[in-house]
Amino acid sequence: MRLRVDLLPHGNYADVVVVIDTLRATTTAVTYLERGADALLLTRTPDVALGLRGEGFLLGGERGGLPIPGFDFGNSPVEASGQNFTGKTVVMNTTNGTGAAHIAAQTGKHIFLASLTNAHAAARRAKAQATEEVAIVCAGTDEHVGLEDVYTAGVLAEYLLSLGEFTIDDGARIALTIRRGSGNPLEALGSSVHGARLNNLGLGEDVRYASELSTSTVVPTLVEGEDVPEGTLKFIAG
Amino acid sequence: MRLRVDLLPHGNYADVVVVIDTLRATTTAVTYLERGADALLLTRTPDVALGLRGEGFLLGGERGGLPIPGFDFGNSPVEASGQNFTGKTVVMNTTNGTGAAHIAAQTGKHIFLASLTNAHAAARRAKAQATEEVAIVCAGTDEHVGLEDVYTAGVLAEYLLSLGEFTIDDGARIALTIRRGSGNPLEALGSSVHGARLNNLGLGEDVRYASELSTSTVVPTLVEGEDVPEGTLKFIAG
């Protein structure tokens, strides 16, 4: 079995793909499902999300860390954790994470979303589904590698290596070394450029929330179906 | 002053750019100049290199680690170290390194080539020339991040931080952690996917050569001029 870590989305995924956008899209996605949401629709663009407004969906997302005009929610896991989404479908569009999920879905067979908050559950699910490869894909920030995503990838990689035999690539080696050499999760996320920016925006509580390790066993899982609107990917709790 | 490390070539460089392709293009480039070459012409494509054949130039390069038909030399620093290139200009084309140099030259003001073998000299030169930013650019391998380049970037970053004050990005944080957590240079290069591939091709001596730290003070430096053939970048010893 191969373990591959892409420090930025690259494409050409053969089997299982685990998409990480620690600050904050995949952390928030886990939280929506934890708080009862039926499903998430990750859209290719903000316009696709706005086009779904008025169909009974809630809209969540951000640009530059701030809420998008016309959306119901920002991209804040803390905000999401205080709400009840039972029976709701949340439409999500964010700067990096939703795009990474769309790249993953182009060729991947099984697509999951992971954060630190569901890291061990996501690693177990990936291992259980994979027949040849687990690819962990870091969303990054505006096409630059994000320390917070590489750290999370290292947490998943470390746990996967404890679950079985893998041949690993350089991305996995780098992620494992970053995991071991960057302190605890809050130190790692807080020292990242993106973590510092969120702290400056007054969103430090989100950074703290996203730093909690394996507080959830919910793994957002891509499903197909005729009811999935064009330009969106549907994820349900797995 | 900003210190930025791109784990893959990204573009939009504002000031000083240091291009790294440790296995093996930039290591070999340093060696050609060490062994007396007047200049290096890094071409955009192999065809540009072949078009310069017969004009008194020597051609060096590789695809998939192997020499290119019609070229005089492979991309081997060990091979280069046994020759005398006094008075010669070497035309180079390689899978990753020469392309990264062309991306750097699109916007960068001062372009240097670095390897482990000239790491400290390259860092000093970069610091001396920079007015706002030093960008270290890892060439990678076929658009995947290469451990050997990130390690070398970490060596340069570590030395730069000892020379002055920098604000650093996540790429620099990652490179510094990889430098500190991946053993000595030969262990780091030998554990990389690219290093293992070269060992399997019988080119382990090149991996050992490329692992020697700061054995040279030659820094290949981009120069402009009317005599530079189209589609090439001219580097001289600096």
Short mmCIF file of N, CA and C in Angstrom, two decimals, chain A residues 4 6-8 10 142-148 150 168-171 173-175 177-178 181-182 191-194, chain B residues 4 6-8 10 142-148 150 168-171 173-175 177-178 181-182 191-194:
data_model
loop_
_atom_site.label_atom_id
_atom_site.label_comp_id
_atom_site.label_asym_id
_atom_site.label_seq_id
_atom_site.Cartn_x
_atom_site.Cartn_y
_atom_site.Cartn_z
N ARG A 4 0.79 8.62 0.18
CA ARG A 4 1.27 9.78 -0.56
C ARG A 4 0.71 11.03 0.11
N ASP A 6 0.41 15.04 -0.65
CA ASP A 6 0.62 16.19 -1.54
C ASP A 6 0.53 17.46 -0.71
N LEU A 7 1.61 18.24 -0.67
CA LEU A 7 1.62 19.44 0.16
C LEU A 7 0.75 20.54 -0.44
N LEU A 8 0.42 20.38 -1.71
CA LEU A 8 -0.61 21.18 -2.38
C LEU A 8 -1.39 20.23 -3.27
N HIS A 10 -2.60 18.28 -6.31
CA HIS A 10 -1.82 17.99 -7.51
C HIS A 10 -2.65 17.28 -8.57
N ASP A 142 -3.97 29.88 -0.85
CA ASP A 142 -3.66 30.65 -2.05
C ASP A 142 -2.45 30.07 -2.78
N GLU A 143 -2.47 28.77 -2.97
CA GLU A 143 -1.43 28.04 -3.71
C GLU A 143 -0.08 28.00 -3.02
N HIS A 144 -0.03 28.40 -1.76
CA HIS A 144 1.19 28.23 -0.97
C HIS A 144 0.96 27.14 0.08
N VAL A 145 2.02 26.39 0.34
CA VAL A 145 1.94 25.32 1.32
C VAL A 145 1.65 25.92 2.70
N GLY A 146 0.69 25.33 3.43
CA GLY A 146 0.34 25.81 4.75
C GLY A 146 0.84 24.84 5.83
N LEU A 147 1.60 25.39 6.78
CA LEU A 147 2.16 24.56 7.85
C LEU A 147 1.06 23.78 8.57
N GLU A 148 -0.10 24.40 8.78
CA GLU A 148 -1.16 23.75 9.54
C GLU A 148 -1.68 22.50 8.85
N VAL A 150 0.13 20.65 6.61
CA VAL A 150 1.21 19.65 6.60
C VAL A 150 1.29 18.97 7.97
N ILE A 168 6.19 5.06 1.47
CA ILE A 168 5.83 6.48 1.61
C ILE A 168 6.65 7.34 0.65
N ASP A 169 6.07 8.46 0.26
CA ASP A 169 6.77 9.39 -0.65
C ASP A 169 7.41 10.52 0.17
N ASP A 170 8.07 11.44 -0.56
CA ASP A 170 8.76 12.53 0.13
C ASP A 170 7.79 13.44 0.88
N GLY A 171 6.59 13.63 0.32
CA GLY A 171 5.59 14.45 1.00
C GLY A 171 5.24 13.87 2.37
N ARG A 173 7.17 11.85 4.15
CA ARG A 173 8.35 12.02 5.02
C ARG A 173 8.38 13.42 5.61
N ILE A 174 8.13 14.41 4.76
CA ILE A 174 8.14 15.80 5.22
C ILE A 174 7.04 16.01 6.27
N ALA A 175 5.83 15.51 6.01
CA ALA A 175 4.72 15.70 6.95
C ALA A 175 5.03 15.05 8.29
N THR A 177 7.96 14.51 9.63
CA THR A 177 8.99 15.28 10.33
C THR A 177 8.40 16.57 10.89
N ILE A 178 7.49 17.20 10.16
CA ILE A 178 6.85 18.42 10.64
C ILE A 178 5.98 18.11 11.87
N GLY A 181 8.32 17.70 14.76
CA GLY A 181 9.22 18.81 15.09
C GLY A 181 8.56 20.16 15.29
N SER A 182 7.23 20.21 15.31
CA SER A 182 6.55 21.51 15.36
C SER A 182 5.74 21.73 16.63
N SER A 191 1.64 29.02 14.95
CA SER A 191 2.85 29.56 14.32
C SER A 191 2.71 29.66 12.81
N SER A 192 1.65 29.11 12.25
CA SER A 192 1.47 29.19 10.80
C SER A 192 1.02 30.58 10.39
N VAL A 193 1.33 30.95 9.16
CA VAL A 193 0.92 32.27 8.64
C VAL A 193 -0.60 32.42 8.72
N HIS A 194 -1.32 31.34 8.35
CA HIS A 194 -2.78 31.41 8.35
C HIS A 194 -3.33 31.52 9.78
N ARG B 4 11.32 33.66 2.16
CA ARG B 4 10.23 32.86 1.62
C ARG B 4 10.83 31.60 1.03
N ASP B 6 9.62 28.47 -1.32
CA ASP B 6 8.59 27.80 -2.12
C ASP B 6 9.00 26.35 -2.31
N LEU B 7 8.17 25.43 -1.83
CA LEU B 7 8.53 24.01 -1.90
C LEU B 7 8.41 23.49 -3.33
N LEU B 8 7.72 24.24 -4.16
CA LEU B 8 7.72 24.03 -5.62
C LEU B 8 7.76 25.43 -6.25
N HIS B 10 6.69 28.70 -7.87
CA HIS B 10 5.38 29.30 -7.79
C HIS B 10 5.27 30.55 -8.66
N ASP B 142 9.20 16.45 -11.05
CA ASP B 142 7.94 16.22 -11.78
C ASP B 142 6.74 16.80 -11.01
N GLU B 143 6.89 18.03 -10.56
CA GLU B 143 5.83 18.77 -9.86
C GLU B 143 5.49 18.22 -8.48
N HIS B 144 6.30 17.32 -7.96
CA HIS B 144 6.13 16.87 -6.58
C HIS B 144 7.27 17.42 -5.74
N VAL B 145 6.95 17.75 -4.50
CA VAL B 145 7.96 18.28 -3.59
C VAL B 145 9.03 17.22 -3.34
N GLY B 146 10.29 17.64 -3.41
CA GLY B 146 11.41 16.71 -3.18
C GLY B 146 12.07 16.99 -1.85
N LEU B 147 12.19 15.95 -1.04
CA LEU B 147 12.79 16.10 0.29
C LEU B 147 14.19 16.71 0.19
N GLU B 148 14.96 16.30 -0.83
CA GLU B 148 16.35 16.76 -0.94
C GLU B 148 16.42 18.27 -1.14
N VAL B 150 13.99 20.49 -0.17
CA VAL B 150 13.50 21.15 1.05
C VAL B 150 14.61 21.14 2.11
N ILE B 168 9.57 35.10 8.33
CA ILE B 168 9.61 33.87 7.53
C ILE B 168 8.19 33.37 7.27
N ASP B 169 8.04 32.67 6.15
CA ASP B 169 6.74 32.10 5.79
C ASP B 169 6.68 30.62 6.20
N ASP B 170 5.54 29.99 5.93
CA ASP B 170 5.38 28.59 6.33
C ASP B 170 6.37 27.67 5.61
N GLY B 171 6.67 28.00 4.35
CA GLY B 171 7.65 27.19 3.61
C GLY B 171 9.00 27.20 4.31
N ARG B 173 9.49 27.79 7.53
CA ARG B 173 9.34 27.03 8.79
C ARG B 173 9.46 25.53 8.52
N ILE B 174 8.81 25.09 7.45
CA ILE B 174 8.86 23.66 7.11
C ILE B 174 10.29 23.26 6.76
N ALA B 175 10.97 24.06 5.94
CA ALA B 175 12.33 23.72 5.53
C ALA B 175 13.27 23.65 6.73
N THR B 177 12.49 22.94 9.82
CA THR B 177 12.18 21.74 10.62
C THR B 177 12.71 20.48 9.92
N ILE B 178 12.60 20.44 8.60
CA ILE B 178 13.13 19.29 7.84
C ILE B 178 14.65 19.22 7.98
N GLY B 181 15.37 17.84 11.38
CA GLY B 181 14.80 16.55 11.73
C GLY B 181 15.09 15.42 10.76
N SER B 182 15.95 15.64 9.78
CA SER B 182 16.15 14.60 8.74
C SER B 182 17.57 14.04 8.70
N SER B 191 17.43 9.23 1.68
CA SER B 191 16.08 8.77 2.01
C SER B 191 15.03 9.36 1.08
N SER B 192 15.42 10.30 0.23
CA SER B 192 14.45 10.91 -0.69
C SER B 192 14.14 9.95 -1.83
N VAL B 193 12.95 10.09 -2.41
CA VAL B 193 12.56 9.26 -3.55
C VAL B 193 13.56 9.41 -4.69
N HIS B 194 13.96 10.65 -4.95
CA HIS B 194 14.89 10.90 -6.05
C HIS B 194 16.27 10.31 -5.76
#
